[in-house]
Short mmCIF file of C-alpha atoms in Angstrom, two decimals:
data_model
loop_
_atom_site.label_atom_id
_atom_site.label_comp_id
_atom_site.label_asym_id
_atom_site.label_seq_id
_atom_site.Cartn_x
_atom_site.Cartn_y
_atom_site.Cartn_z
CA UNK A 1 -0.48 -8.25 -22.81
CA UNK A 2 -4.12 -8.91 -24.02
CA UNK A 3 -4.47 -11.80 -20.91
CA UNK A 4 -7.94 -11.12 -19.37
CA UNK A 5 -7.57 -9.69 -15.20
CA UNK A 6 -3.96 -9.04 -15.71
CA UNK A 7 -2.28 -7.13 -13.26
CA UNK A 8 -5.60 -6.88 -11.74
CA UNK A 9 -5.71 -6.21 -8.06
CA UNK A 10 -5.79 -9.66 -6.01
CA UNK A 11 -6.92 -10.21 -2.48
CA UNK A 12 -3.99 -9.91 -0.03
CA UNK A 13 -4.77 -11.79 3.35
CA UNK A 14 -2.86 -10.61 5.67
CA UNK A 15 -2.05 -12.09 9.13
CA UNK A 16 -3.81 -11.54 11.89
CA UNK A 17 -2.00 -8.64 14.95
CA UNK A 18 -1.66 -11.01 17.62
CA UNK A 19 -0.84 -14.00 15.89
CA UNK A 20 -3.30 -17.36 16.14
CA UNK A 21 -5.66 -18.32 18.96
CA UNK A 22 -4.97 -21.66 20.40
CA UNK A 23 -7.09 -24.41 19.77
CA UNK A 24 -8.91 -25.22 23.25
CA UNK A 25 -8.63 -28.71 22.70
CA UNK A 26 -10.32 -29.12 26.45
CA UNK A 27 -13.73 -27.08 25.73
CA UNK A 28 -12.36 -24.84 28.49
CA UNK A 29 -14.36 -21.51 27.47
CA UNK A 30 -16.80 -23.82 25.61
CA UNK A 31 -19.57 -21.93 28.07
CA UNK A 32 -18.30 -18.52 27.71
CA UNK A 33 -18.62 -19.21 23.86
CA UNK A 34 -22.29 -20.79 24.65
CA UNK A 35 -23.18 -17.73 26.17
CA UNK A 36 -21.90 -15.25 23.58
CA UNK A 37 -23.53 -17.45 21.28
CA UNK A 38 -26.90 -17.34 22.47
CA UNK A 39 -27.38 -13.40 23.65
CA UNK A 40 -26.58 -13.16 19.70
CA UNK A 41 -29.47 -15.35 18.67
CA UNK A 42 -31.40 -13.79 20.99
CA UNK A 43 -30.29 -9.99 19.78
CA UNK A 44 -30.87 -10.93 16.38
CA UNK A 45 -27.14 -11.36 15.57
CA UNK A 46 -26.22 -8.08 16.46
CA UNK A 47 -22.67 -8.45 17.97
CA UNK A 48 -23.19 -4.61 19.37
CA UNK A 49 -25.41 -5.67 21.95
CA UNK A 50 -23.15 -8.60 23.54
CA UNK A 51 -19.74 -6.92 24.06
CA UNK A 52 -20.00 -8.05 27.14
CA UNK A 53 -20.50 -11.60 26.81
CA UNK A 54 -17.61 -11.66 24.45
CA UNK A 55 -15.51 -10.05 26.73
CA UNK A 56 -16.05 -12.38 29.18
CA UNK A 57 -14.89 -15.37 26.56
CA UNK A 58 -12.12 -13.17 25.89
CA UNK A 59 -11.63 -12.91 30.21
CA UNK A 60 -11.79 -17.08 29.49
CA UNK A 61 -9.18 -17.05 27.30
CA UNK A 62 -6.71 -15.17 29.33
CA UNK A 63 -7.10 -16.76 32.48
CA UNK A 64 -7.00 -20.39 31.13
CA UNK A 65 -3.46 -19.29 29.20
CA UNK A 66 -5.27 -19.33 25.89
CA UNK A 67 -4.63 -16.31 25.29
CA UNK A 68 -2.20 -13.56 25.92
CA UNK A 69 -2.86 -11.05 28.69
CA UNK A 70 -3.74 -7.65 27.52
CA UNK A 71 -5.09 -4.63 28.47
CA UNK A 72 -8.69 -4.18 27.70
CA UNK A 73 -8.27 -0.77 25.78
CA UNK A 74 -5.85 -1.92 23.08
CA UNK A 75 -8.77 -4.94 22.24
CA UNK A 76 -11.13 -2.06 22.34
CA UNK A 77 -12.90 -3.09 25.69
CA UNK A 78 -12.68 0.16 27.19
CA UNK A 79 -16.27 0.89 27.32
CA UNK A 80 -17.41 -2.07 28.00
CA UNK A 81 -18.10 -3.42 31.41
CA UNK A 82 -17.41 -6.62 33.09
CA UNK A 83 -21.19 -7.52 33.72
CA UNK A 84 -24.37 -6.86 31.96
CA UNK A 85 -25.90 -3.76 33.83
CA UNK A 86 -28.32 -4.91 35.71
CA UNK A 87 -29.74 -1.67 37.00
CA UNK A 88 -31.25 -1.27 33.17
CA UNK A 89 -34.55 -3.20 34.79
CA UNK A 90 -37.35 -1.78 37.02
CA UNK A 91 -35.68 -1.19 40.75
CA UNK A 92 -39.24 -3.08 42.01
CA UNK A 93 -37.37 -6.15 40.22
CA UNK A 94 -34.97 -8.49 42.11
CA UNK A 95 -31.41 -7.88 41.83
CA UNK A 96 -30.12 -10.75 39.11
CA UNK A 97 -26.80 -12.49 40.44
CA UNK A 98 -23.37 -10.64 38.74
CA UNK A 99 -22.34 -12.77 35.92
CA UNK A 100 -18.54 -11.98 37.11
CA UNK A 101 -19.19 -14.95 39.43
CA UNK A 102 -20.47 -17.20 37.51
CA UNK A 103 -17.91 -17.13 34.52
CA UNK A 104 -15.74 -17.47 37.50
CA UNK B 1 40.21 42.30 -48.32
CA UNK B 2 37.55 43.77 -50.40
CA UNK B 3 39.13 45.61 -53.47
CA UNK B 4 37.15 48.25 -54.20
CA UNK B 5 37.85 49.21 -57.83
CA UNK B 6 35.61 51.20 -58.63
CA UNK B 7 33.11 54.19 -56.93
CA UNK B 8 30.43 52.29 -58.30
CA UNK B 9 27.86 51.08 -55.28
CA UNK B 10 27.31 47.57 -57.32
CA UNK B 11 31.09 46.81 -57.80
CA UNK B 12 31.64 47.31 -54.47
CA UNK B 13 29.24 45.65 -53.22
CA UNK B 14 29.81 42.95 -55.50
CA UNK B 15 33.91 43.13 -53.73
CA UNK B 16 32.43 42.72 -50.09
CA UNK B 17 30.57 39.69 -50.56
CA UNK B 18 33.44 38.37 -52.94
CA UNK B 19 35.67 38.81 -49.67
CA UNK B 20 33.04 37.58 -47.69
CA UNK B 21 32.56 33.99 -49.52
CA UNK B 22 36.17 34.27 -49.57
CA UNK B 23 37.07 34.20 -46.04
CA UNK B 24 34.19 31.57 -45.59
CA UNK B 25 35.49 28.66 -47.95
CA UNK B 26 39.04 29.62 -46.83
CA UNK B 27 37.89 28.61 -43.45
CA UNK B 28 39.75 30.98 -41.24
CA UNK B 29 39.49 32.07 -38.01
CA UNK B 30 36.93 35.03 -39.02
CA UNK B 31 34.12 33.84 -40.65
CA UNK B 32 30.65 35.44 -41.19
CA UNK B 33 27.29 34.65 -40.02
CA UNK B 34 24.78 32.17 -42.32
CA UNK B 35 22.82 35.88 -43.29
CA UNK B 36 26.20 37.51 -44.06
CA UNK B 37 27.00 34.12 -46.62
CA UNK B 38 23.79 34.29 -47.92
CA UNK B 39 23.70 38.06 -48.56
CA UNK B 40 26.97 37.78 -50.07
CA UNK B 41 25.66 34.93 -52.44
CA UNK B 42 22.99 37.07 -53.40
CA UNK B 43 24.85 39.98 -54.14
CA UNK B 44 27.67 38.06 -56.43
CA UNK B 45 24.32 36.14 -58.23
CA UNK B 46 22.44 39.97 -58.48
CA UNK B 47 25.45 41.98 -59.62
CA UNK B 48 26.82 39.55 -62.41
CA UNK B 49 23.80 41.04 -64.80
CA UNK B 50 23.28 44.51 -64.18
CA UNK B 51 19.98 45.11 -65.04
CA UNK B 52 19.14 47.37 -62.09
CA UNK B 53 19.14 51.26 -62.37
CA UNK B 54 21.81 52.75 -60.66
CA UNK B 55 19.34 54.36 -58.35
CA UNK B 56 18.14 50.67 -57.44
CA UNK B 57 21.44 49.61 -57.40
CA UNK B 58 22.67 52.11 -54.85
CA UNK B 59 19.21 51.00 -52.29
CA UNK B 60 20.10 47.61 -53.14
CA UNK B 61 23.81 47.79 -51.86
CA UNK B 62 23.17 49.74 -48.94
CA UNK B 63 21.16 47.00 -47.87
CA UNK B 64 23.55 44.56 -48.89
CA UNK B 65 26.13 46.35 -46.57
CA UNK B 66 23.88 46.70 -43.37
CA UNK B 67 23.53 42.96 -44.23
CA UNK B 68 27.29 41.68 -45.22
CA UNK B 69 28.64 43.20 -41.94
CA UNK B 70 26.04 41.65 -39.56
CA UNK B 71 26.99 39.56 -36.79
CA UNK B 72 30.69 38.87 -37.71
CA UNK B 73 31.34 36.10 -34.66
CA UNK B 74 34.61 34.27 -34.35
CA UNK B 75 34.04 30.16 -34.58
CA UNK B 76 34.75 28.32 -32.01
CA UNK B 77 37.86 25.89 -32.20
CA UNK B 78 37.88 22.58 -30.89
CA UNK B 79 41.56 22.55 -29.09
CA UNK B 80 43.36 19.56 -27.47
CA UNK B 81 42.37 20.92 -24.16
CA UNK B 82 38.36 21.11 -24.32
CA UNK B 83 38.26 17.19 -25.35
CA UNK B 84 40.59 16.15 -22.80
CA UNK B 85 38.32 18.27 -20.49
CA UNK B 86 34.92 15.95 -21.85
CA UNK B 87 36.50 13.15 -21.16
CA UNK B 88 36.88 14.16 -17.68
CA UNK B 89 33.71 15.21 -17.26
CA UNK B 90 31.90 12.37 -18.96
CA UNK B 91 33.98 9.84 -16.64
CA UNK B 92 33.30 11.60 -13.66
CA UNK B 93 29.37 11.62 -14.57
CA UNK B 94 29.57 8.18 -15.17
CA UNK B 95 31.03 7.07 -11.97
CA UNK B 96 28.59 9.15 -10.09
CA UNK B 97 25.66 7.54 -11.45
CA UNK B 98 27.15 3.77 -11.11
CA UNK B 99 27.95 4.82 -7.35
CA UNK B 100 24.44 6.44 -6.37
CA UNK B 101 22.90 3.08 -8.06
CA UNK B 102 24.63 0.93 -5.32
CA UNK B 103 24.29 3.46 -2.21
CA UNK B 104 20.81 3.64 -3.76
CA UNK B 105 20.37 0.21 -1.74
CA UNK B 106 21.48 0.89 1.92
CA UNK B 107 20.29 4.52 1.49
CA UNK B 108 16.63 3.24 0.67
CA UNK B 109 16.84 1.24 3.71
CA UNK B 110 17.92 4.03 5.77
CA UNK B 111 15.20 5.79 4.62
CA UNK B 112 12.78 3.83 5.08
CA UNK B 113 13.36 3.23 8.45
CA UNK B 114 13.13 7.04 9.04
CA UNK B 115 9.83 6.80 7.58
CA UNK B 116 8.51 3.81 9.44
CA UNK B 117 9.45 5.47 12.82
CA UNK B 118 8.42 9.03 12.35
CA UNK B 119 5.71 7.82 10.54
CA UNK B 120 5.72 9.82 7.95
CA UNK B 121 3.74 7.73 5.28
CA UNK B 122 1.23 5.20 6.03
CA UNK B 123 2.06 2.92 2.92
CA UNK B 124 5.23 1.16 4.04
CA UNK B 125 3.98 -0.47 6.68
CA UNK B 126 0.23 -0.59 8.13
CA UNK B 127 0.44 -3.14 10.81
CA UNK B 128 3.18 -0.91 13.20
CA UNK B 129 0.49 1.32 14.51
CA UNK B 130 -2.52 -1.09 15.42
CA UNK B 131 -2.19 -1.68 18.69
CA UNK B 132 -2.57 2.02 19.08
CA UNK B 133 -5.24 2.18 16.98
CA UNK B 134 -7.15 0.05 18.66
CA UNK B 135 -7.39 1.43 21.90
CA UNK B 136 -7.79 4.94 20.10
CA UNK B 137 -10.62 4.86 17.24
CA UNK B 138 -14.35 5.59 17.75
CA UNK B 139 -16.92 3.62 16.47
CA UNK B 140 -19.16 4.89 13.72
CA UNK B 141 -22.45 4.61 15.08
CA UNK B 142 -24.24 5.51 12.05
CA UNK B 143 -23.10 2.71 9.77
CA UNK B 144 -24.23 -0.84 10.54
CA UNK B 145 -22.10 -3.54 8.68
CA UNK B 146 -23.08 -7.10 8.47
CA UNK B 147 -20.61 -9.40 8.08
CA UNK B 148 -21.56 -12.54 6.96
CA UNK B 149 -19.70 -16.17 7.59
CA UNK B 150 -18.69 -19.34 5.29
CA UNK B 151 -16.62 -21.56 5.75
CA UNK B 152 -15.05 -24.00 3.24
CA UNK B 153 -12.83 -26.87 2.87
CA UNK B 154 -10.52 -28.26 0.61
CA UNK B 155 -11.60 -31.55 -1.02
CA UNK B 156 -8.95 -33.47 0.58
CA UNK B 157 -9.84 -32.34 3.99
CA UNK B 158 -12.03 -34.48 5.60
CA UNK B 159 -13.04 -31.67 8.66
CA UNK B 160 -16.05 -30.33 9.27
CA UNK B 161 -15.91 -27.05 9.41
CA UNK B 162 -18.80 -24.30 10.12
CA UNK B 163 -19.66 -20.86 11.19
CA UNK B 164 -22.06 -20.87 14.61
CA UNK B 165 -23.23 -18.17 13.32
CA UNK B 166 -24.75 -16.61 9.96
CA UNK B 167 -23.87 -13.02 10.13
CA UNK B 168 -22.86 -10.25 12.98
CA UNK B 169 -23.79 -6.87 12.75
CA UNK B 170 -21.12 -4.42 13.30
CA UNK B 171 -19.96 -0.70 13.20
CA UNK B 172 -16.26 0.52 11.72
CA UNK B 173 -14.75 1.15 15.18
CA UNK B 174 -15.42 -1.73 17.17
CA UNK B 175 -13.98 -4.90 18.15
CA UNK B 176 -16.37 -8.61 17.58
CA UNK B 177 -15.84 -11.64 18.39
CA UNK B 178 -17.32 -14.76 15.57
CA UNK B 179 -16.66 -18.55 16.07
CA UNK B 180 -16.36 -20.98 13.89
CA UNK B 181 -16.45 -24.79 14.84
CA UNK B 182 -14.21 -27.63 13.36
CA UNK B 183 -14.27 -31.07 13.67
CA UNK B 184 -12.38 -33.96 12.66
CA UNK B 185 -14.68 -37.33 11.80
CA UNK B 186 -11.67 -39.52 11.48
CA UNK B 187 -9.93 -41.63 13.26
CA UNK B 188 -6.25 -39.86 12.57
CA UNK B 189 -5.33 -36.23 13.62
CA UNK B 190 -4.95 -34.04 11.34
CA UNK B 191 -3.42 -30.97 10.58
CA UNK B 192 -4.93 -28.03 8.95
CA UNK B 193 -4.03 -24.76 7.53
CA UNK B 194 -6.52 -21.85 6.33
CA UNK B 195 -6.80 -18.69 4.82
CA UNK B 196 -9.45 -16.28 4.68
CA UNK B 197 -10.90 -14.04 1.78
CA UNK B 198 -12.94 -10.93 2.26
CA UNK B 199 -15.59 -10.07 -0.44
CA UNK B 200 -15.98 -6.98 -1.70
CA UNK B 201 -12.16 -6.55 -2.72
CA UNK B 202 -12.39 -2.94 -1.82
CA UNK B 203 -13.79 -3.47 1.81
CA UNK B 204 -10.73 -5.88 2.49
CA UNK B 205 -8.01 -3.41 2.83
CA UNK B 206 -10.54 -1.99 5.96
CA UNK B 207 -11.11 -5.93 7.59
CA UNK B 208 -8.11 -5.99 10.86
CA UNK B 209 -8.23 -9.18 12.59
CA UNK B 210 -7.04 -8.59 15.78
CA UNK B 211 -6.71 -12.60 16.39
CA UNK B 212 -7.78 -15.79 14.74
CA UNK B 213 -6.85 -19.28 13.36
CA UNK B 214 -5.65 -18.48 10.19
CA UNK B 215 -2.14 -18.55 8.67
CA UNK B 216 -1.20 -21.62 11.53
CA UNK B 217 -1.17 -25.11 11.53
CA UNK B 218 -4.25 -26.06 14.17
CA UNK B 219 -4.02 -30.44 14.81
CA UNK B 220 -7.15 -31.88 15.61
CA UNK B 221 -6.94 -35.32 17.39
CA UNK B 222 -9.21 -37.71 16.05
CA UNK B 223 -13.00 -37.17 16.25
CA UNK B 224 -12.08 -34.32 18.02
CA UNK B 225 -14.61 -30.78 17.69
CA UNK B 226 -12.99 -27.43 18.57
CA UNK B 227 -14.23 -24.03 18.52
CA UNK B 228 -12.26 -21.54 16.79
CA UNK B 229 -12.60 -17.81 17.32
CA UNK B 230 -12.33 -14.54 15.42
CA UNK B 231 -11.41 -11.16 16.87
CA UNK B 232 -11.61 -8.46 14.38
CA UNK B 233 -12.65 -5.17 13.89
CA UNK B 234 -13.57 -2.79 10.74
CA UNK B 235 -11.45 0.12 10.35
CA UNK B 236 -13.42 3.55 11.38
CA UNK B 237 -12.34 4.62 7.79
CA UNK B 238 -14.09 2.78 5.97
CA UNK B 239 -17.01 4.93 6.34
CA UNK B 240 -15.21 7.81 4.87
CA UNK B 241 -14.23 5.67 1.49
CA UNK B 242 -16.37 6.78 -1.39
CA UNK B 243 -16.45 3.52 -3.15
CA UNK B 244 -17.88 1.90 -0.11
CA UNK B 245 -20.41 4.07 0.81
CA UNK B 246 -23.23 1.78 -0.48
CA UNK B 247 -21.98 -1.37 0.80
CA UNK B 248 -23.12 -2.75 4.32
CA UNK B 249 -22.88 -6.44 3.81
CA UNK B 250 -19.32 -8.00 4.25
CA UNK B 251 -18.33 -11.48 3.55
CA UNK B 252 -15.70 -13.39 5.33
CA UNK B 253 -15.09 -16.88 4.25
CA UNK B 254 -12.48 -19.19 5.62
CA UNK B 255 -11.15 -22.01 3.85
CA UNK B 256 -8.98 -24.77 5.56
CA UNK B 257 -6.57 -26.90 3.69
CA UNK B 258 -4.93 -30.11 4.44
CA UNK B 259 -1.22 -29.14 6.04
CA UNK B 260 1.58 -31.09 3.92
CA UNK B 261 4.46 -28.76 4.51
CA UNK B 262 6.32 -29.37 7.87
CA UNK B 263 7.53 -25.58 7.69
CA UNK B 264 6.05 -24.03 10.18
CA UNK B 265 4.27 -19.90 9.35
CA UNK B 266 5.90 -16.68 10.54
CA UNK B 267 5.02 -16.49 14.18
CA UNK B 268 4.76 -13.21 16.02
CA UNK B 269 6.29 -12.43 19.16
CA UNK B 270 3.32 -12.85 21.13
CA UNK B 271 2.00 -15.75 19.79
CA UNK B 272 5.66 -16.95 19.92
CA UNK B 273 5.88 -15.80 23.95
CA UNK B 274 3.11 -17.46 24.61
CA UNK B 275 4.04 -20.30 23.01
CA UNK B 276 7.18 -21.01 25.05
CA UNK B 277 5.37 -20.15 28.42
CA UNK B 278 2.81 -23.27 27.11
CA UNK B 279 5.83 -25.35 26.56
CA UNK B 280 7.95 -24.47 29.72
CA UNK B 281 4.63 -25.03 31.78
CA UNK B 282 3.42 -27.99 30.11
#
């Protein structure tokens, strides 16, 4: 009746859509997570500008069965592409090698 | 019934609302209206000492008489048949309402399942139509969102457990990836459980995690460090909320908890697919 916050409105956590990731007990995508990890120091933590690096942890994931298969629209990939553009540089400049083969 | 005696206006008069009170205490099936009693009570009390002029008299009675003679109405009489016809209705009533309070339970089901898959309202259950969300919303370029990390641990837990990173700046709209990293310093695995809390209250009903370590027992083997990842997104609506239209900083702290409990969370069917393909290939 007079009790302080209640029937206040508490927090509700709710679970997550696909369920848990799996631990990766054998550092599998440990590099994939290196490199997301650093293009967001160097961006100044702004997770916009490396959508593609976590993409390719998420393309980790997947192929080393940590993670279920899905299409990259309905994790909101669309958009992004599969390797940093490397075209955004002078065409003077030499061509940098596609990172699809080295998270390969 | 009224004995008029005389031609005089006040004795007769005086003999309609004698016949009127009459009839009324007598209680038969003609009775008169409350006006016509109280007229007639009037009269009786008015005419008993006549000092009126016979010219006031006369007004008076005319008056009387418009009065007396109003609204005669017959009373209704309460017969064997009406009560036997209450009872009816009263037990029918009250079976009706007993039975629609226990069809009230399968019927609200029914319902409700209309509901969910029409989708009619969006209150019964959020969750149904993610996936298509997902792969459908727009990101709200003009409204950067950081979302800061922390990361806790119970006092019993003997983990440690930290964000790699301090914040990520985000828009409502789009997906982002965060890691945290735990690691176990003993020398026995253990098992850990967390849950998560998003500060302000009012941005949490907006925070979808698409996939993370929460809610599920993770094991970490003795001195053992793992990296632990967090796909979520901000829901594009939360820059149409009014009470959130000055807020731009997020928190999203993660506590983990020593498991005890051998029952194991609600899985979902992917996890729970995936789960069996690791076992049947393992």
């Amino acid at each position: 009746m007079g009790m302080p916050n209640a029937g206040s409105k508490t927090f509700q956590a709710t679970p997550p859509d696909k369920g848990s990731f799996p631990l990766d007990h054998d550092g599998e995508c440990k590099q994939s997570m290196k490199v997301f990890l650093e293009c967001l120091r160097k961006n100044n933590n702004n997770g916009r500008k490396c959508r593609v690096e976590s993409k390719a942890y998420l393309q980790c994931r997947m192929e080393k069965q940590l993670m279920a298969k899905e299409d990259w629209a309905k994790l909101g990939y669309a958009q992004t592409p599969d390797t940093a553009p490397t075209a955004a540089s002078a065409p003077q400049q030499q061509q940098q090698p596609s990172r699809t083969a080295s998270s390969q | 019934m009224a004995k008029a005696a005389t031609a005089q206006p006040q004795s007769m008069a005086r003999g309609v609302a004698a016949g009127v009170l009459r009839a009324t205490s007598a209680r038969t099936v003609t009775t008169y209206s409350a006006q016509s009693q109280r007229t007639a009570r009037a009269v009786m009390a008015h005419t008993s000492t006549s000092r009126h002029t016979p010219r006031t008299l006369q007004w008076l009675s005319q008056s009387w008489s418009r009065r007396l003679y109003s609204t005669q109405y017959q009373q209704p009489q309460f017969s064997r048949g009406d009560n036997k016809a209450t009872a009816i209705y009263a037990t029918a009533w009250i079976i009706m309402i007993l039975g629609f309070s226990y069809a009230a339970v399968p019927l609200y089901r029914a319902f409700c399942q209309a509901w969910r898959a029409t989708g009619y309202g969006g209150t019964v259950n959020k969750h149904d139509n993610d996936k298509k969300k997902v792969e459908d919303m727009v990101p709200v370029e003009d409204r950067q969102i950081t979302v800061r990390f922390n990361a806790d641990t119970s006092a019993t837990m003997p983990w440690s457990f930290k964000p790699q990173q301090k914040a990520v700046t985000v828009v409502p709209g789009e997906t982002a990836l965060a890691f945290f990293t735990a690691s176990n310093p003993t020398d026995e695995a253990i098992t850990g459980i967390s849950t998560y809390n998003v500060v302000p209250f009012e941005a949490g009903q907006y925070f979808n995690k698409i996939q993370c370590f929460c809610f599920e027992e993770q094991r970490l083997n003795p001195n053992e460090e793992v990296d632990m990842p967090v796909f979520f997104y901000i829901d594009p609506e939360f820059a149409e909320d009014p009470n959130l239209m000055r807020i731009n900083d997020i928190t999203l702290s993660y506590t983990f908890f020593k498991s005890t409990s051998t029952v194991s969370p609600i899985v979902p069917p992917e996890q729970r697919q995936l789960q069996q393909e690791q076992a049947s290939t393992a």
